[in-house]
Amino acid sequence: MWFTADTHFGHAGARALYRRPFASVAEMDRGMVERWNATVGPEDEVWHLGDFALGMSGAASAALLDALPGRKRLILGNNDPPVTAELPGWASVGHYAEISVEGVGLVLCHYAFRSWNRMGKGWWNLHGHSHGRLRPLPRQADVGVDAWEFRPVCIAEITAKRRSRSVTAPG
């Protein structure tokens, strides 16, 4: 199972706003598609936590979504228009989800929370929206592409990265 957010496919402003290292929107989109395809298998499940594509037609968004392997689920972001939510390639669409993966409880939303359900029981909050610019709380992670080399990420990578930061962070 994989997690990602804030791909902003087709969004010209994303390159400058988030300092993405791509020469053009076409290069950015190609690079993220290549990295997704190198990471995700056809039988894998992917939770996209919002802001899939901006400025693309419904047909172009549908073709792009179909080109990405995996069973894809969308948690809506602030930049996901109705045409994105209505794409037939999504296995599910919602604003929020609670799931368990590899024994780890997860609260999924586009937005980071200050507190979340089962927070005191060890559950994690995975989110997007902040493009790697928000200092996370314990057991919280931004799964957006800007924080993960422009590709989806798995729970083992997320928890390992957060543990290593908490061990090395000054007290």
Short mmCIF file of C-alpha atoms in Angstrom, two decimals:
data_model
loop_
_atom_site.label_atom_id
_atom_site.label_comp_id
_atom_site.label_asym_id
_atom_site.label_seq_id
_atom_site.Cartn_x
_atom_site.Cartn_y
_atom_site.Cartn_z
CA MET A 1 0.00 0.00 0.00
CA TRP A 2 1.25 3.44 -0.97
CA PHE A 3 0.46 7.03 -0.03
CA THR A 4 0.95 10.29 -1.88
CA ALA A 5 -0.51 13.78 -2.17
CA ASP A 6 -0.16 17.13 -3.89
CA THR A 7 0.94 15.90 -7.30
CA HIS A 8 -0.67 18.98 -8.88
CA PHE A 9 -0.39 17.36 -12.32
CA GLY A 10 -0.76 20.01 -15.03
CA HIS A 11 -0.29 22.90 -12.60
CA ALA A 12 2.18 25.40 -14.06
CA GLY A 13 2.40 27.33 -10.80
CA ALA A 14 3.50 24.28 -8.80
CA ARG A 15 7.03 24.44 -10.19
CA ALA A 16 7.70 27.90 -8.74
CA LEU A 17 5.43 27.74 -5.69
CA TYR A 18 7.00 24.55 -4.36
CA ARG A 19 10.44 24.94 -5.98
CA ARG A 20 10.10 21.76 -7.99
CA PRO A 21 13.25 20.88 -9.97
CA PHE A 22 11.63 20.48 -13.37
CA ALA A 23 12.16 22.66 -16.46
CA SER A 24 8.49 22.52 -17.55
CA VAL A 25 5.08 21.27 -16.52
CA ALA A 26 5.37 18.47 -19.08
CA GLU A 27 8.71 17.40 -17.56
CA MET A 28 7.24 17.58 -14.04
CA ASP A 29 4.25 15.45 -15.01
CA ARG A 30 6.43 12.92 -16.88
CA GLY A 31 8.84 12.71 -13.95
CA MET A 32 6.10 12.06 -11.41
CA VAL A 33 4.41 9.48 -13.67
CA GLU A 34 7.75 7.68 -14.15
CA ARG A 35 8.44 7.66 -10.39
CA TRP A 36 4.90 6.46 -9.61
CA ASN A 37 5.22 3.69 -12.22
CA ALA A 38 8.63 2.64 -10.86
CA THR A 39 7.18 2.43 -7.33
CA VAL A 40 3.62 1.11 -7.63
CA GLY A 41 2.64 -2.26 -9.05
CA PRO A 42 -0.63 -3.02 -10.83
CA GLU A 43 -2.06 -4.89 -7.81
CA ASP A 44 -0.96 -2.28 -5.23
CA GLU A 45 -3.30 0.14 -3.53
CA VAL A 46 -2.56 3.88 -3.54
CA TRP A 47 -4.17 6.52 -1.35
CA HIS A 48 -3.85 9.94 -2.97
CA LEU A 49 -4.46 12.52 -0.23
CA GLY A 50 -5.60 15.35 -2.42
CA ASP A 51 -4.69 17.88 -5.09
CA PHE A 52 -4.31 15.40 -7.92
CA ALA A 53 -4.39 17.72 -10.97
CA LEU A 54 -5.09 21.36 -11.78
CA GLY A 55 -5.87 23.00 -15.09
CA MET A 56 -6.40 19.74 -16.96
CA SER A 57 -9.53 18.72 -18.83
CA GLY A 58 -11.56 15.81 -17.52
CA ALA A 59 -10.40 13.68 -20.45
CA ALA A 60 -6.73 14.50 -19.84
CA SER A 61 -7.09 13.83 -16.09
CA ALA A 62 -8.83 10.52 -16.79
CA ALA A 63 -6.10 9.44 -19.23
CA LEU A 64 -3.41 10.37 -16.72
CA LEU A 65 -5.13 8.50 -13.89
CA ASP A 66 -5.53 5.44 -16.12
CA ALA A 67 -1.79 5.53 -16.92
CA LEU A 68 -0.90 5.20 -13.23
CA PRO A 69 -0.86 1.61 -11.93
CA GLY A 70 -2.59 0.47 -8.78
CA ARG A 71 -6.03 0.63 -7.23
CA LYS A 72 -6.32 4.34 -6.56
CA ARG A 73 -8.31 6.01 -3.79
CA LEU A 74 -8.75 9.77 -3.49
CA ILE A 75 -9.04 11.83 -0.34
CA LEU A 76 -10.20 15.20 -1.68
CA GLY A 77 -7.94 18.23 -1.38
CA ASN A 78 -8.69 21.91 -1.65
CA ASN A 79 -7.64 21.92 -5.33
CA ASP A 80 -9.64 18.89 -6.49
CA PRO A 81 -12.55 20.09 -8.64
CA PRO A 82 -15.69 17.99 -9.14
CA VAL A 83 -14.30 16.70 -12.46
CA THR A 84 -11.41 15.09 -10.55
CA ALA A 85 -13.69 13.53 -7.94
CA GLU A 86 -15.89 12.11 -10.69
CA LEU A 87 -13.11 10.34 -12.62
CA PRO A 88 -14.01 6.66 -13.11
CA GLY A 89 -10.45 5.54 -12.25
CA TRP A 90 -10.87 6.11 -8.51
CA ALA A 91 -11.79 3.06 -6.42
CA SER A 92 -13.18 5.45 -3.80
CA VAL A 93 -13.43 9.18 -3.14
CA GLY A 94 -13.93 10.86 0.23
CA HIS A 95 -12.76 13.61 2.55
CA TYR A 96 -11.38 11.43 5.35
CA ALA A 97 -10.56 7.80 6.09
CA GLU A 98 -9.35 5.64 8.96
CA ILE A 99 -7.50 2.47 8.03
CA SER A 100 -4.93 0.07 9.46
CA VAL A 101 -1.84 -0.92 7.47
CA GLU A 102 0.75 -3.41 8.70
CA GLY A 103 -0.56 -2.99 12.25
CA VAL A 104 -0.38 0.81 12.12
CA GLY A 105 -3.61 2.78 12.56
CA LEU A 106 -3.89 5.72 10.15
CA VAL A 107 -6.11 8.78 9.95
CA LEU A 108 -5.99 10.07 6.36
CA CYS A 109 -6.97 13.58 5.32
CA HIS A 110 -5.64 16.21 2.93
CA TYR A 111 -5.03 18.50 5.91
CA ALA A 112 -2.72 18.04 8.88
CA PHE A 113 -4.46 17.82 12.24
CA ARG A 114 -3.43 19.14 15.66
CA SER A 115 -5.21 16.13 17.17
CA TRP A 116 -6.92 13.15 15.58
CA ASN A 117 -8.98 10.11 16.47
CA ARG A 118 -7.03 7.47 18.42
CA MET A 119 -4.01 9.79 18.62
CA GLY A 120 -3.43 8.63 22.19
CA LYS A 121 -3.56 5.01 21.08
CA GLY A 122 -0.63 5.33 18.67
CA TRP A 123 -2.51 6.12 15.45
CA TRP A 124 -0.80 8.25 12.82
CA ASN A 125 -2.12 11.21 10.82
CA LEU A 126 -1.04 11.13 7.17
CA HIS A 127 -1.77 14.27 5.17
CA GLY A 128 -0.77 16.47 2.27
CA HIS A 129 -1.45 20.16 1.71
CA SER A 130 1.70 21.56 3.35
CA HIS A 131 4.22 20.51 0.66
CA GLY A 132 6.82 19.49 3.23
CA ARG A 133 6.79 22.90 4.91
CA LEU A 134 4.99 22.02 8.15
CA ARG A 135 6.82 20.70 11.18
CA PRO A 136 4.98 17.47 12.03
CA LEU A 137 3.69 16.36 15.38
CA PRO A 138 4.75 12.91 16.64
CA ARG A 139 3.14 10.15 14.54
CA GLN A 140 2.23 12.61 11.79
CA ALA A 141 3.61 12.72 8.25
CA ASP A 142 3.18 14.74 5.09
CA VAL A 143 3.00 12.18 2.27
CA GLY A 144 3.05 14.82 -0.47
CA VAL A 145 5.38 14.40 -3.41
CA ASP A 146 7.42 17.45 -2.41
CA ALA A 147 8.48 15.62 0.77
CA TRP A 148 9.15 12.22 -0.86
CA GLU A 149 11.17 12.69 -4.06
CA PHE A 150 8.01 13.07 -6.19
CA ARG A 151 6.77 9.51 -5.66
CA PRO A 152 4.37 7.52 -3.47
CA VAL A 153 5.68 6.25 -0.15
CA CYS A 154 4.87 3.20 2.01
CA ILE A 155 4.17 3.07 5.74
CA ALA A 156 7.55 1.44 6.54
CA GLU A 157 9.39 4.38 4.94
CA ILE A 158 7.18 6.90 6.71
CA THR A 159 7.62 5.43 10.17
CA ALA A 160 11.37 4.84 9.67
CA LYS A 161 11.93 8.45 8.58
CA ARG A 162 9.93 9.85 11.50
CA ARG A 163 11.74 7.60 14.01
CA SER A 164 15.15 8.65 12.68
CA ARG A 165 14.21 12.32 12.97
CA SER A 166 12.98 11.95 16.53
CA VAL A 167 16.17 10.13 17.53
CA THR A 168 18.49 12.72 15.98
CA ALA A 169 16.49 15.85 16.77
CA PRO A 170 18.03 18.08 19.44
CA GLY A 171 16.18 17.89 22.73
#
